[in-house]
Amino acid sequence: MAQYDLPYLPPTRRPCEPHPEVLQQFEVILDENCWSRMVSCYFYYFFQYVPCNVRAFLAEYIDERKKEARKLGKEQVEPALFTHEGRSYNALLKHRPNYTKFCGGEWNTFADDYELCAGDHIEFEPPDEGLNLKIQTYRDDKRLLPLPHVALDDLSSEDFDHVHCCVYSKDIELTYDQTRFFLQRLFGDTFICCRPFVHVLTPTNTKDCVMKIPRSVVSTLKRWVDMPTNGRVTLEAPDEPTHVITPSSYYICKNDGRMVIEKSSFRDFISAASFVEKNVVLITFKELHDRSVSIIIQRIL
DNA sequence: TACGCTTATTCTCGGAGATT
DNA sequence: AATCTCCGAGAATAAGCGTA
């Protein structure tokens, strides 16, 4: 361990305070290297030095864990950064006589996913066992979430397209966690493959009980099921404490192609499902056994 | 001819108003 | 009162135009 005791001293920094011998947790304040170090016009790479007062400990600790994992024949024999959101990054830990740093392609991905920049904090928690280094990211003491689109990364290209054609009411911006929840709802059941609709309930919906489905959603729905100008539908809220099912009807507005839900049944429906103003709902469609259509309305937040 | 910027046109959707 | 059409602000898209 002695050979690694030479501290890395960033040009603008003083040596770090010595750290207690047993380390439960440590924090790294990101510097400018963490997010933009240009190699050429086209490539960037990112890395982050580990403070000199903890690097020896961390390197030794990880080394022991690696040996342990190999001995036990574990699948994972390299350390990984495991974020609070359950995302795992196999960033490289480079331990050299005069510096220790996290780097490599997966560190880049991590920096991209969380849009890290200088001044952000990362809290590291070495694991009691295994090689997942638990981390939490902060900016100004506020926990940093990955960018929403990161939640999409395990989707097949078909599912990715399906998510991207989703119609949103204006002023909706979902966070990473909300996007994940929305995706779980969207792929949690088999719906008609038309454009999904994410809508924030307004007083027009909750007080006047007027509910209109956008033209672009309706036109894609028509590719899969027969939707005459007037017809019967079922309104369903499957996730509420009681699975709400309300028979209803609709008409399609001649002028703009929107589907308008019949008022009184929509009123019954939102009161039974306890939907209120500012709730964000995912609206999808299902074809029932008798070939009628059910409008599935799931609360996202 | 490709590109970027500005202007014109069309489309959308929330909500008001007319009709049944 | 419910159903349906229409209006208008803002967004999205297309067209026009100048520059390199």
Short mmCIF file of C-alpha atoms (C1' of nucleotides) in Angstrom, two decimals:
data_model
loop_
_atom_site.label_atom_id
_atom_site.label_comp_id
_atom_site.label_asym_id
_atom_site.label_seq_id
_atom_site.Cartn_x
_atom_site.Cartn_y
_atom_site.Cartn_z
CA MET A 1 0.00 0.00 0.00
CA ALA A 2 2.95 2.27 0.77
CA GLN A 3 3.81 2.79 -2.89
CA TYR A 4 0.37 4.35 -3.44
CA ASP A 5 0.66 6.88 -0.67
CA LEU A 6 1.90 9.63 -2.94
CA PRO A 7 -1.09 11.88 -3.20
CA TYR A 8 -2.48 13.12 -6.48
CA LEU A 9 -2.57 16.90 -6.16
CA PRO A 10 -4.78 18.67 -8.63
CA PRO A 11 -3.06 21.93 -9.66
CA THR A 12 -5.62 24.10 -7.93
CA ARG A 13 -6.08 22.03 -4.81
CA ARG A 14 -4.37 21.43 -1.53
CA PRO A 15 -3.83 17.91 -0.20
CA CYS A 16 -7.02 16.39 1.24
CA GLU A 17 -7.55 16.00 4.97
CA PRO A 18 -6.50 12.55 6.20
CA HIS A 19 -9.42 10.18 6.34
CA PRO A 20 -10.28 7.72 9.15
CA GLU A 21 -8.98 4.22 8.53
CA VAL A 22 -12.32 2.48 8.22
CA LEU A 23 -14.36 4.08 5.53
CA GLN A 24 -18.14 3.72 5.53
CA GLN A 25 -18.81 6.38 2.98
CA PHE A 26 -16.94 9.08 1.13
CA GLU A 27 -17.77 11.94 -1.12
CA VAL A 28 -16.20 13.19 -4.32
CA ILE A 29 -16.77 16.67 -5.66
CA LEU A 30 -16.54 16.47 -9.41
CA ASP A 31 -14.02 18.65 -11.18
CA GLU A 32 -13.99 19.86 -14.76
CA ASN A 33 -12.45 16.56 -15.95
CA CYS A 34 -15.61 14.69 -15.10
CA TRP A 35 -17.49 15.93 -18.07
CA SER A 36 -15.45 17.48 -20.82
CA ARG A 37 -11.94 16.52 -21.75
CA MET A 38 -11.58 16.83 -25.49
CA VAL A 39 -9.28 14.36 -27.18
CA SER A 40 -9.92 15.46 -30.73
CA CYS A 41 -12.64 17.34 -32.56
CA TYR A 42 -14.90 14.29 -32.41
CA PHE A 43 -14.15 12.40 -29.21
CA TYR A 44 -14.56 13.30 -25.62
CA TYR A 45 -13.60 11.30 -22.64
CA PHE A 46 -14.53 11.81 -19.06
CA PHE A 47 -12.90 10.74 -15.82
CA GLN A 48 -12.86 11.62 -12.19
CA TYR A 49 -9.95 11.50 -9.78
CA VAL A 50 -10.53 9.90 -6.42
CA PRO A 51 -9.41 12.16 -3.55
CA CYS A 52 -5.97 11.25 -2.22
CA ASN A 53 -7.17 10.57 1.32
CA VAL A 54 -9.45 7.71 0.31
CA ARG A 55 -7.92 6.32 -2.86
CA ALA A 56 -5.54 3.88 -1.20
CA PHE A 57 -8.32 2.55 0.96
CA LEU A 58 -10.71 2.25 -1.95
CA ALA A 59 -8.20 0.52 -4.22
CA GLU A 60 -7.26 -1.99 -1.55
CA TYR A 61 -10.88 -2.55 -0.63
CA ILE A 62 -11.90 -3.22 -4.22
CA ASP A 63 -8.88 -5.44 -4.76
CA GLU A 64 -9.93 -7.61 -1.82
CA ARG A 65 -13.49 -7.81 -3.13
CA LYS A 66 -12.23 -8.80 -6.57
CA LYS A 67 -10.09 -11.58 -5.13
CA GLU A 68 -13.03 -12.77 -3.07
CA ALA A 69 -15.32 -12.78 -6.10
CA ARG A 70 -12.84 -14.78 -8.17
CA LYS A 71 -12.34 -17.25 -5.34
CA LEU A 72 -16.08 -17.78 -5.06
CA GLY A 73 -16.38 -18.13 -8.83
CA LYS A 74 -18.78 -15.17 -9.00
CA GLU A 75 -19.87 -13.84 -12.35
CA GLN A 76 -19.06 -10.23 -11.48
CA VAL A 77 -15.32 -9.84 -10.83
CA GLU A 78 -14.99 -6.15 -11.69
CA PRO A 79 -16.37 -3.26 -9.63
CA ALA A 80 -19.48 -1.44 -10.81
CA LEU A 81 -21.08 1.83 -9.83
CA PHE A 82 -24.60 1.13 -8.68
CA THR A 83 -26.80 4.21 -8.61
CA HIS A 84 -29.72 4.98 -6.36
CA GLU A 85 -32.04 4.46 -9.36
CA GLY A 86 -30.77 0.91 -9.79
CA ARG A 87 -28.58 1.66 -12.79
CA SER A 88 -25.23 -0.10 -13.00
CA TYR A 89 -22.08 1.23 -14.72
CA ASN A 90 -18.90 -0.84 -15.05
CA ALA A 91 -16.64 2.19 -14.81
CA LEU A 92 -12.94 1.46 -14.72
CA LEU A 93 -11.06 2.24 -11.51
CA LYS A 94 -7.49 3.06 -12.50
CA HIS A 95 -5.13 2.97 -9.55
CA ARG A 96 -1.65 4.30 -10.30
CA PRO A 97 1.21 5.42 -8.04
CA ASN A 98 0.32 9.09 -8.34
CA TYR A 99 -3.39 9.07 -9.02
CA THR A 100 -6.56 7.00 -8.82
CA LYS A 101 -9.44 7.69 -11.13
CA PHE A 102 -12.74 6.42 -12.46
CA CYS A 103 -12.75 6.36 -16.24
CA GLY A 104 -13.66 4.28 -19.28
CA GLY A 105 -16.63 4.13 -21.59
CA GLU A 106 -19.11 3.33 -18.86
CA TRP A 107 -17.98 6.31 -16.81
CA ASN A 108 -18.67 8.40 -19.92
CA THR A 109 -22.13 6.89 -20.16
CA PHE A 110 -22.71 7.56 -16.49
CA ALA A 111 -21.60 11.20 -16.90
CA ASP A 112 -23.89 11.55 -19.94
CA ASP A 113 -26.88 9.84 -18.34
CA TYR A 114 -26.72 12.05 -15.25
CA GLU A 115 -25.50 15.10 -17.18
CA LEU A 116 -22.74 15.49 -14.61
CA CYS A 117 -20.83 18.73 -14.39
CA ALA A 118 -18.11 20.22 -12.27
CA GLY A 119 -19.24 20.95 -8.73
CA ASP A 120 -21.66 18.00 -8.50
CA HIS A 121 -21.15 15.61 -5.59
CA ILE A 122 -21.07 11.84 -5.65
CA GLU A 123 -21.49 9.94 -2.44
CA PHE A 124 -19.79 6.52 -2.54
CA GLU A 125 -20.69 3.70 -0.23
CA PRO A 126 -18.33 0.70 -0.43
CA PRO A 127 -20.35 -2.52 -0.27
CA ASP A 128 -20.22 -4.92 2.65
CA GLU A 129 -19.99 -7.65 0.07
CA GLY A 130 -19.91 -7.93 -3.69
CA LEU A 131 -18.55 -5.36 -6.11
CA ASN A 132 -21.40 -2.91 -6.49
CA LEU A 133 -20.23 0.44 -5.21
CA LYS A 134 -23.39 2.23 -4.18
CA ILE A 135 -23.43 5.84 -5.31
CA GLN A 136 -25.74 8.82 -5.05
CA THR A 137 -25.36 11.94 -7.16
CA TYR A 138 -26.13 15.45 -5.91
CA ARG A 139 -26.16 18.98 -7.23
CA ASP A 140 -26.50 21.73 -4.61
CA ASP A 141 -27.64 19.09 -2.08
CA LYS A 142 -30.45 18.04 -4.40
CA ARG A 143 -30.33 14.48 -5.64
CA LEU A 144 -29.51 14.30 -9.32
CA LEU A 145 -31.66 11.97 -11.44
CA PRO A 146 -30.66 10.55 -14.80
CA LEU A 147 -32.11 12.27 -17.84
CA PRO A 148 -35.61 10.96 -18.58
CA HIS A 149 -34.68 9.37 -21.93
CA VAL A 150 -32.19 7.12 -20.11
CA ALA A 151 -35.17 5.19 -18.76
CA LEU A 152 -35.77 3.96 -22.29
CA ASP A 153 -32.53 2.11 -22.87
CA ASP A 154 -33.59 -1.54 -22.59
CA LEU A 155 -36.43 -1.21 -25.06
CA SER A 156 -36.53 -2.97 -28.41
CA SER A 157 -36.50 -0.55 -31.33
CA GLU A 158 -40.21 -1.22 -31.90
CA ASP A 159 -41.04 -0.33 -28.29
CA PHE A 160 -38.75 2.68 -28.50
CA ASP A 161 -40.68 3.95 -31.53
CA HIS A 162 -43.94 3.25 -29.73
CA VAL A 163 -42.83 5.41 -26.79
CA HIS A 164 -41.56 8.15 -29.07
CA CYS A 165 -44.83 8.47 -30.96
CA CYS A 166 -46.65 9.08 -27.68
CA VAL A 167 -48.81 12.23 -27.63
CA TYR A 168 -48.42 14.53 -24.62
CA SER A 169 -50.73 17.31 -23.52
CA LYS A 170 -48.81 20.54 -23.41
CA ASP A 171 -46.75 21.37 -20.29
CA ILE A 172 -45.99 17.75 -19.43
CA GLU A 173 -42.37 17.02 -18.63
CA LEU A 174 -41.74 13.69 -16.94
CA THR A 175 -38.71 13.06 -14.76
CA TYR A 176 -36.65 9.86 -15.02
CA ASP A 177 -38.65 8.10 -12.29
CA GLN A 178 -41.96 9.20 -13.76
CA THR A 179 -40.85 8.04 -17.21
CA ARG A 180 -39.93 4.64 -15.80
CA PHE A 181 -43.30 4.37 -14.12
CA PHE A 182 -45.03 5.44 -17.31
CA LEU A 183 -43.14 2.77 -19.29
CA GLN A 184 -44.04 0.08 -16.76
CA ARG A 185 -47.68 1.05 -17.22
CA LEU A 186 -47.39 1.23 -21.00
CA PHE A 187 -45.80 -2.20 -21.36
CA GLY A 188 -47.49 -3.80 -18.37
CA ASP A 189 -50.37 -5.06 -20.51
CA THR A 190 -51.20 -5.60 -24.17
CA PHE A 191 -52.86 -2.57 -25.64
CA ILE A 192 -53.90 -1.68 -29.16
CA CYS A 193 -50.74 -0.48 -30.89
CA CYS A 194 -51.96 3.07 -31.52
CA ARG A 195 -50.29 6.24 -30.26
CA PRO A 196 -50.44 6.38 -26.47
CA PHE A 197 -51.71 9.63 -24.96
CA VAL A 198 -50.33 11.21 -21.79
CA HIS A 199 -52.64 13.86 -20.48
CA VAL A 200 -52.77 16.18 -17.49
CA LEU A 201 -56.32 16.52 -16.21
CA THR A 202 -57.66 20.09 -16.38
CA PRO A 203 -60.82 21.65 -14.91
CA THR A 204 -62.39 21.03 -18.33
CA ASN A 205 -61.99 17.31 -17.61
CA THR A 206 -62.70 17.23 -13.89
CA LYS A 207 -65.37 19.97 -13.54
CA ASP A 208 -66.99 20.24 -16.96
CA CYS A 209 -66.36 16.51 -17.53
CA VAL A 210 -65.34 17.10 -21.13
CA MET A 211 -62.76 14.63 -22.37
CA LYS A 212 -61.34 14.77 -25.86
CA ILE A 213 -58.80 12.41 -27.37
CA PRO A 214 -56.47 14.06 -29.92
CA ARG A 215 -56.95 13.47 -33.61
CA SER A 216 -53.49 11.87 -34.08
CA VAL A 217 -54.32 9.24 -31.46
CA VAL A 218 -57.73 8.53 -32.96
CA SER A 219 -56.38 8.22 -36.51
CA THR A 220 -53.81 5.59 -35.43
CA LEU A 221 -56.48 3.77 -33.42
CA LYS A 222 -58.59 3.53 -36.59
CA ARG A 223 -55.82 1.50 -38.24
CA TRP A 224 -56.42 -1.32 -35.77
CA VAL A 225 -60.11 -1.20 -34.90
CA ASP A 226 -63.28 -0.01 -36.53
CA MET A 227 -64.26 3.34 -35.02
CA PRO A 228 -67.51 4.71 -36.47
CA THR A 229 -68.49 8.35 -35.89
CA ASN A 230 -70.61 7.33 -32.93
CA GLY A 231 -70.23 4.25 -30.80
CA ARG A 232 -69.99 2.61 -27.42
CA VAL A 233 -66.78 2.33 -25.39
CA THR A 234 -65.82 1.27 -21.89
CA LEU A 235 -63.81 3.54 -19.61
CA GLU A 236 -61.41 1.60 -17.39
CA ALA A 237 -59.05 2.54 -14.57
CA PRO A 238 -57.41 -0.80 -13.75
CA ASP A 239 -54.88 0.44 -11.17
CA GLU A 240 -57.15 2.24 -8.76
CA PRO A 241 -58.05 0.54 -5.44
CA THR A 242 -61.17 -0.76 -7.10
CA HIS A 243 -60.84 -1.57 -10.79
CA VAL A 244 -63.22 1.04 -12.20
CA ILE A 245 -65.18 0.05 -15.31
CA THR A 246 -67.74 2.48 -16.68
CA PRO A 247 -69.77 1.90 -19.87
CA SER A 248 -69.77 5.01 -22.03
CA SER A 249 -70.07 6.27 -25.57
CA TYR A 250 -68.24 8.68 -27.85
CA TYR A 251 -68.53 10.63 -31.05
CA ILE A 252 -65.84 11.72 -33.45
CA CYS A 253 -65.90 15.41 -34.19
CA LYS A 254 -66.34 15.94 -37.94
CA ASN A 255 -64.33 19.12 -37.92
CA ASP A 256 -61.09 18.01 -36.28
CA GLY A 257 -61.26 14.23 -35.92
CA ARG A 258 -61.10 14.22 -32.13
CA MET A 259 -62.89 11.62 -30.07
CA VAL A 260 -65.20 13.16 -27.48
CA ILE A 261 -66.34 11.01 -24.56
CA GLU A 262 -69.93 11.18 -23.41
CA LYS A 263 -70.18 13.59 -20.49
CA SER A 264 -72.28 11.97 -17.77
CA SER A 265 -70.49 8.61 -17.85
CA PHE A 266 -67.13 10.37 -17.84
CA ARG A 267 -68.27 12.27 -14.77
CA ASP A 268 -69.18 8.97 -13.04
CA PHE A 269 -65.89 7.50 -14.12
CA ILE A 270 -63.58 10.21 -12.75
CA SER A 271 -65.47 10.34 -9.49
CA ALA A 272 -65.31 6.52 -9.09
CA ALA A 273 -61.61 6.49 -9.93
CA SER A 274 -61.00 9.58 -7.73
CA PHE A 275 -59.18 11.39 -10.51
CA VAL A 276 -58.57 15.05 -9.76
CA GLU A 277 -57.22 18.10 -11.53
CA LYS A 278 -53.46 17.93 -12.29
CA ASN A 279 -53.38 14.13 -12.22
CA VAL A 280 -51.30 12.89 -15.13
CA VAL A 281 -52.85 9.91 -16.87
CA LEU A 282 -51.75 7.49 -19.56
CA ILE A 283 -54.54 6.75 -22.02
CA THR A 284 -54.36 3.54 -24.06
CA PHE A 285 -56.90 1.29 -25.76
CA LYS A 286 -57.83 -2.34 -25.60
CA GLU A 287 -60.04 -4.45 -27.81
CA LEU A 288 -62.48 -6.59 -25.82
CA HIS A 289 -63.76 -10.08 -26.70
CA ASP A 290 -66.94 -8.65 -28.24
CA ARG A 291 -64.66 -6.42 -30.43
CA SER A 292 -65.74 -3.29 -28.58
CA VAL A 293 -63.06 -0.87 -27.40
CA SER A 294 -62.05 -0.11 -23.85
CA ILE A 295 -60.26 3.14 -23.05
CA ILE A 296 -57.70 2.38 -20.34
CA ILE A 297 -56.86 5.38 -18.18
CA GLN A 298 -53.95 4.88 -15.78
CA ARG A 299 -52.72 7.46 -13.30
CA ILE A 300 -48.99 8.22 -13.67
CA LEU A 301 -48.86 10.96 -11.02
"C1'" DT B 1 -26.50 23.78 -54.21
"C1'" DA B 2 -26.54 23.47 -49.31
"C1'" DC B 3 -27.47 25.81 -45.33
"C1'" DG B 4 -29.50 28.94 -41.99
"C1'" DC B 5 -32.65 32.32 -41.01
"C1'" DT B 6 -37.20 34.67 -41.52
"C1'" DT B 7 -41.89 34.73 -42.86
"C1'" DA B 8 -46.17 32.40 -44.22
"C1'" DT B 9 -49.30 28.79 -43.78
"C1'" DT B 10 -51.42 24.90 -41.68
"C1'" DC B 11 -52.54 22.23 -37.75
"C1'" DT B 12 -53.86 21.35 -32.91
"C1'" DC B 13 -56.32 21.55 -28.86
"C1'" DG B 14 -58.69 23.93 -25.04
"C1'" DG B 15 -62.65 26.00 -24.50
"C1'" DA B 16 -66.71 28.91 -25.99
"C1'" DG B 17 -70.91 28.92 -28.23
"C1'" DA B 18 -74.77 27.05 -31.04
"C1'" DT B 19 -77.99 23.43 -31.66
"C1'" DT B 20 -80.69 19.59 -30.36
"C1'" DA C 1 -78.20 19.57 -20.09
"C1'" DA C 2 -75.92 17.01 -23.45
"C1'" DT C 3 -74.03 16.98 -27.87
"C1'" DC C 4 -71.73 18.82 -31.49
"C1'" DT C 5 -69.44 22.70 -34.15
"C1'" DC C 6 -66.54 26.43 -34.32
"C1'" DC C 7 -63.00 29.96 -32.76
"C1'" DG C 8 -58.54 31.53 -31.74
"C1'" DA C 9 -53.87 31.34 -29.67
"C1'" DG C 10 -49.95 29.02 -30.05
"C1'" DA C 11 -47.23 25.24 -32.05
"C1'" DA C 12 -45.58 22.88 -35.89
"C1'" DT C 13 -44.41 22.77 -40.49
"C1'" DA C 14 -43.58 24.61 -45.07
"C1'" DA C 15 -42.07 28.15 -48.14
"C1'" DG C 16 -39.15 31.92 -49.38
"C1'" DC C 17 -34.90 34.14 -49.55
"C1'" DG C 18 -30.13 35.54 -48.92
"C1'" DT C 19 -25.42 34.00 -48.37
"C1'" DA C 20 -21.35 31.28 -48.96
#
